[in-house]
PDB file of C-alpha atoms in Angstrom:
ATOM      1  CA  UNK C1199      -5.457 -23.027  35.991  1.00 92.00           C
ATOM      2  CA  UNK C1200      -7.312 -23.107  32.481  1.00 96.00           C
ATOM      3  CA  UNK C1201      -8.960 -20.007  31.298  1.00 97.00           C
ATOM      4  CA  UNK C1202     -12.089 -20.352  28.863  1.00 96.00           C
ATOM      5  CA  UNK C1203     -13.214 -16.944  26.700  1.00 97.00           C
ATOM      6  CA  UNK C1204     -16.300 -16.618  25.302  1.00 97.00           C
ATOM      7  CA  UNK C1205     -19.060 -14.007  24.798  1.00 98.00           C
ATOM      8  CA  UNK C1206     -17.853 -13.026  21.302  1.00 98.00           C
ATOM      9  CA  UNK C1207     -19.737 -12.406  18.659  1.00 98.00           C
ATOM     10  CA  UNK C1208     -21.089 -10.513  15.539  1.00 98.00           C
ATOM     11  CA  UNK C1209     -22.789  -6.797  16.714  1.00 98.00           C
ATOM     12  CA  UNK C1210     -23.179  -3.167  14.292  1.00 98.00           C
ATOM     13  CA  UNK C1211     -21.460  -0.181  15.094  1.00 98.00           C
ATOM     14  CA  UNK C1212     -22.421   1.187  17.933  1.00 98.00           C
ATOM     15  CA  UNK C1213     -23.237  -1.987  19.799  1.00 98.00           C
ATOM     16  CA  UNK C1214     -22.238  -4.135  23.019  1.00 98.00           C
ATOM     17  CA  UNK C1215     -20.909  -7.439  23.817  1.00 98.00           C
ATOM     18  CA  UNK C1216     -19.557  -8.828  27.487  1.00 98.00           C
ATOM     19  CA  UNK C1217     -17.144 -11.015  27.615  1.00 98.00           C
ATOM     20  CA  UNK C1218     -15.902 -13.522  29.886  1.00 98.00           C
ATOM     21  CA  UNK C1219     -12.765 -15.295  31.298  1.00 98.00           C
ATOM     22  CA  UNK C1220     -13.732 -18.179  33.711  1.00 97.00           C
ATOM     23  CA  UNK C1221     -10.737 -19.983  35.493  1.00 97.00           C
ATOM     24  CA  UNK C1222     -11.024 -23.392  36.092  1.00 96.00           C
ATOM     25  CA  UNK C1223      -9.793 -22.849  39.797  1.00 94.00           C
ATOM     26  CA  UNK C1224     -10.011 -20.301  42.334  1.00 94.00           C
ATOM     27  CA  UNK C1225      -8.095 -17.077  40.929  1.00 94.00           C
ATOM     28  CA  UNK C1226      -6.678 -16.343  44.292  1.00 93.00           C
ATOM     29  CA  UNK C1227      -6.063 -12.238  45.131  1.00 93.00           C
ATOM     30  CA  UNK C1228      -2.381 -12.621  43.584  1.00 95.00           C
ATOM     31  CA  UNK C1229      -3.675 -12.821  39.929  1.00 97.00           C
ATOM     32  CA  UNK C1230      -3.843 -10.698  37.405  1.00 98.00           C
ATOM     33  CA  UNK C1231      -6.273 -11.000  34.456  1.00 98.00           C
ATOM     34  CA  UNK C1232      -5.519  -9.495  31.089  1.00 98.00           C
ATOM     35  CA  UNK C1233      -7.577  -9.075  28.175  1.00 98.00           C
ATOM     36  CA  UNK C1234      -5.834  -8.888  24.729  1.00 98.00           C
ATOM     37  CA  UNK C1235      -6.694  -9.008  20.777  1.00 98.00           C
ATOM     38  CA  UNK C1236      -5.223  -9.803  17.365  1.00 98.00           C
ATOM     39  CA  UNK C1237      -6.932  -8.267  14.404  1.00 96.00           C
ATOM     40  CA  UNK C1238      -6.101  -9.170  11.022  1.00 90.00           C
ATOM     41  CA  UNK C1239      -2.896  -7.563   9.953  1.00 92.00           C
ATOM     42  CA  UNK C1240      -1.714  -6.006  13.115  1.00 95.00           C
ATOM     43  CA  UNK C1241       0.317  -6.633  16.427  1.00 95.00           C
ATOM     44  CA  UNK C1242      -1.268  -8.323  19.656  1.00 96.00           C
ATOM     45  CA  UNK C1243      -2.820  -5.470  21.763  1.00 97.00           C
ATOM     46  CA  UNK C1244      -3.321  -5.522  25.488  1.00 98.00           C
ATOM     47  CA  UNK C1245      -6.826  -4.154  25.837  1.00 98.00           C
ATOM     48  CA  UNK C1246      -7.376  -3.959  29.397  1.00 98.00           C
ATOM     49  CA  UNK C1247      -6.102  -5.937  32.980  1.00 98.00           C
ATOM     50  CA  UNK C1248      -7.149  -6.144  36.551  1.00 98.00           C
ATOM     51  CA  UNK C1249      -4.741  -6.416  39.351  1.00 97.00           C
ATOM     52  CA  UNK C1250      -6.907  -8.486  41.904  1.00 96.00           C
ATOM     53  CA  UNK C1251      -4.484  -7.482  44.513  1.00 94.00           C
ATOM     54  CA  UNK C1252      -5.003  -3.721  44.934  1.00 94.00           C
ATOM     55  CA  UNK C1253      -7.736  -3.935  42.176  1.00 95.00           C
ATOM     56  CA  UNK C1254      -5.866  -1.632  39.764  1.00 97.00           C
ATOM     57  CA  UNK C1255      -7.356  -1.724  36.445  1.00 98.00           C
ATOM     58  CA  UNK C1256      -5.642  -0.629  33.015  1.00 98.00           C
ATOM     59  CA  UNK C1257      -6.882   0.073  29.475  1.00 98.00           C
ATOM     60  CA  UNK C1258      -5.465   0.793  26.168  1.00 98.00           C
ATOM     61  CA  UNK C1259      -6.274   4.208  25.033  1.00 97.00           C
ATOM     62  CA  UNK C1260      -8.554   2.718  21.827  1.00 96.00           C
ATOM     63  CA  UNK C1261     -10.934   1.696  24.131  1.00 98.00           C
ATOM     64  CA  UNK C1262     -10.667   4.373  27.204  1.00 98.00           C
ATOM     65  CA  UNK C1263     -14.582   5.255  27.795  1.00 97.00           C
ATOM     66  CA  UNK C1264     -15.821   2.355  26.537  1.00 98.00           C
ATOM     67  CA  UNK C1265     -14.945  -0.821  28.174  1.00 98.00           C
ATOM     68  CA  UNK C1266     -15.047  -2.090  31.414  1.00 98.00           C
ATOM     69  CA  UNK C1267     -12.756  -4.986  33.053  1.00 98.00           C
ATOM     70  CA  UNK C1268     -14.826  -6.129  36.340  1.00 98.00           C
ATOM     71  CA  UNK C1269     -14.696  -9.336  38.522  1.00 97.00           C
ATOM     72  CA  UNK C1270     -16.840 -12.005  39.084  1.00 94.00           C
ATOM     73  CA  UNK C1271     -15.286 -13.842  42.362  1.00 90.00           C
ATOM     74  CA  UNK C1272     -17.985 -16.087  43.200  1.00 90.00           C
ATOM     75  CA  UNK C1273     -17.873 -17.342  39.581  1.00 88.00           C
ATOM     76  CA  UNK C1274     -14.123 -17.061  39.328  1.00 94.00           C
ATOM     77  CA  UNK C1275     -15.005 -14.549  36.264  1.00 97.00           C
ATOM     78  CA  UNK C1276     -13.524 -11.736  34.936  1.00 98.00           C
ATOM     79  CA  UNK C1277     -15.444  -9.951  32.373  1.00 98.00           C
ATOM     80  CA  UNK C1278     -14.690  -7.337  29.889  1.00 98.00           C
ATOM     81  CA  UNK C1279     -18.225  -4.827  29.006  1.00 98.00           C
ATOM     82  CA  UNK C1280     -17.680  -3.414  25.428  1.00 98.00           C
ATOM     83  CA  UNK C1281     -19.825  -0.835  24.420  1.00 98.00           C
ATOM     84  CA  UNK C1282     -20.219   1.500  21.277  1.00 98.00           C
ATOM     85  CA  UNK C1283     -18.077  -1.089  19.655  1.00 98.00           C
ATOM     86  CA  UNK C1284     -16.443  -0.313  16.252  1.00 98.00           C
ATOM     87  CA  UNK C1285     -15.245  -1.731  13.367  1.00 97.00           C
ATOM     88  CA  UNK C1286     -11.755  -1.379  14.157  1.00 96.00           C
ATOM     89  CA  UNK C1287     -12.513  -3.647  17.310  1.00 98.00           C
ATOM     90  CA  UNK C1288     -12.871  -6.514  15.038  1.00 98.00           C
ATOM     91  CA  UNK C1289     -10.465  -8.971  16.516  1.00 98.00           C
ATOM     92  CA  UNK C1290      -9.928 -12.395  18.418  1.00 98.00           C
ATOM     93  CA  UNK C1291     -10.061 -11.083  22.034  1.00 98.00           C
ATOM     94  CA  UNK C1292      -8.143 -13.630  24.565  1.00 97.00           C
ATOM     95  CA  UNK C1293      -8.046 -13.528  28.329  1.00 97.00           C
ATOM     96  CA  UNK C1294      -4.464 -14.495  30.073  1.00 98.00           C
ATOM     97  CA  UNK C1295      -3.741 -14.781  33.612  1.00 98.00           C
ATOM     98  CA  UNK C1296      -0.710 -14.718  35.775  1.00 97.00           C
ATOM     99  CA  UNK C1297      -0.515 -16.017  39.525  1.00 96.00           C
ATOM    100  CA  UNK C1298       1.773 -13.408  40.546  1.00 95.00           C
ATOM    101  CA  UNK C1299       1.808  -9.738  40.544  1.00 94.00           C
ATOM    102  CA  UNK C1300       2.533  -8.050  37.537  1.00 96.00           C
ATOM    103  CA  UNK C1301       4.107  -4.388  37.571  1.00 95.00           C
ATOM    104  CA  UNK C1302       1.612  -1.750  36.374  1.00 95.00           C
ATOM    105  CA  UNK C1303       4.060  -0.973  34.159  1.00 95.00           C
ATOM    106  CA  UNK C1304       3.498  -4.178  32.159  1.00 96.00           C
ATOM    107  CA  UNK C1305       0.057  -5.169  32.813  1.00 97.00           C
ATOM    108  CA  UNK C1306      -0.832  -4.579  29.106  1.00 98.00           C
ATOM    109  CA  UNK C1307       2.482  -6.592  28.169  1.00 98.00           C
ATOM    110  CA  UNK C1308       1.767 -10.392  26.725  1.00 97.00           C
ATOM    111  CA  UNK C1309       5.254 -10.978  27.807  1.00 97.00           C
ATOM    112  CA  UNK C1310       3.977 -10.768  31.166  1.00 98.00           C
ATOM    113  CA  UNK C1311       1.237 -13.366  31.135  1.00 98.00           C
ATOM    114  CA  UNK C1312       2.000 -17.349  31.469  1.00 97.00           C
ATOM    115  CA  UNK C1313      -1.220 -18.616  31.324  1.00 97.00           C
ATOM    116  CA  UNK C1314      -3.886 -18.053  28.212  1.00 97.00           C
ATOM    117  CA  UNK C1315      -7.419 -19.150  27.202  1.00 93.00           C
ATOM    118  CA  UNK C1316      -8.664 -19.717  23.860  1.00 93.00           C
ATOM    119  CA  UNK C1317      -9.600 -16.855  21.692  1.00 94.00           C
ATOM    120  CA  UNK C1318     -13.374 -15.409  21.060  1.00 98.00           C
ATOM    121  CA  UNK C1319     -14.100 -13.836  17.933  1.00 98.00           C
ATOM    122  CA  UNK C1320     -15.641 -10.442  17.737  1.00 98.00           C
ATOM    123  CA  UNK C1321     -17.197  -8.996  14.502  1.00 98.00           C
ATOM    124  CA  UNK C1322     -18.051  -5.420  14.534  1.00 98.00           C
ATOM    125  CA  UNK C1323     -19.974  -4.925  11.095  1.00 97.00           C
ATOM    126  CA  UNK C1324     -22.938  -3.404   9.524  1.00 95.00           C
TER     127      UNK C1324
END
């Protein structure tokens, strides 16, 4: 499976962006799908993941309230809605996947993920 991000962009303060992880094959109910970023100067963050399984869904607590991870399954999707975006969102957000289960304990690990997509740049700026 290949994963392709995109959906970034450049928004103000206070604005939304969606974006999207499309496999290139069927993401069968085993996956997870995690959404992670690297901003300039800091660690890799897990953002937010979606056990397809028993549909648990996690988020960091910088962006509790404001995004959403959902699931496209007819377009082998998974999206992540970010809204009232700010400028310490700035980052290169990537999606990553992994065919098995993943512990909740860990979804928001890296460590935990085998397979990634490219990155896709978001700007938050005035």
């Amino acid at each position: 499976v290949q994963l392709q991000a995109s959906g970034g962009g450049l928004v103000q303060p206070g604005g939304s962006l969606r974006l999207s992880c499309t496999a290139s094959e069927r993401m069968t109910r085993e996956y997870v799908v995690g959404w992670f970023r690297l901003a300039p100067g800091k660690e890799r963050e897990g953002v937010s993941a979606l056990r397809f399984s028993d549909r648990e869904v996690l988020y960091a607590d910088s962006v509790k309230g404001r995004f959403t991870i959902s699931r496209n399954t007819a377009e082998n999707s998974v999206y992540l809605q970010m809204n009232n975006l700010q400028p310490e969102d700035t980052a290169l957000y990537y999606c990553a996947a992994k065919s098995r289960r993943i512990i909740s304990s860990a979804l928001l690990s890296s460590w935990a993920y085998d397979i990634w997509g490219q990155g896709t740049l978001v700007t938050v700026s005035s």
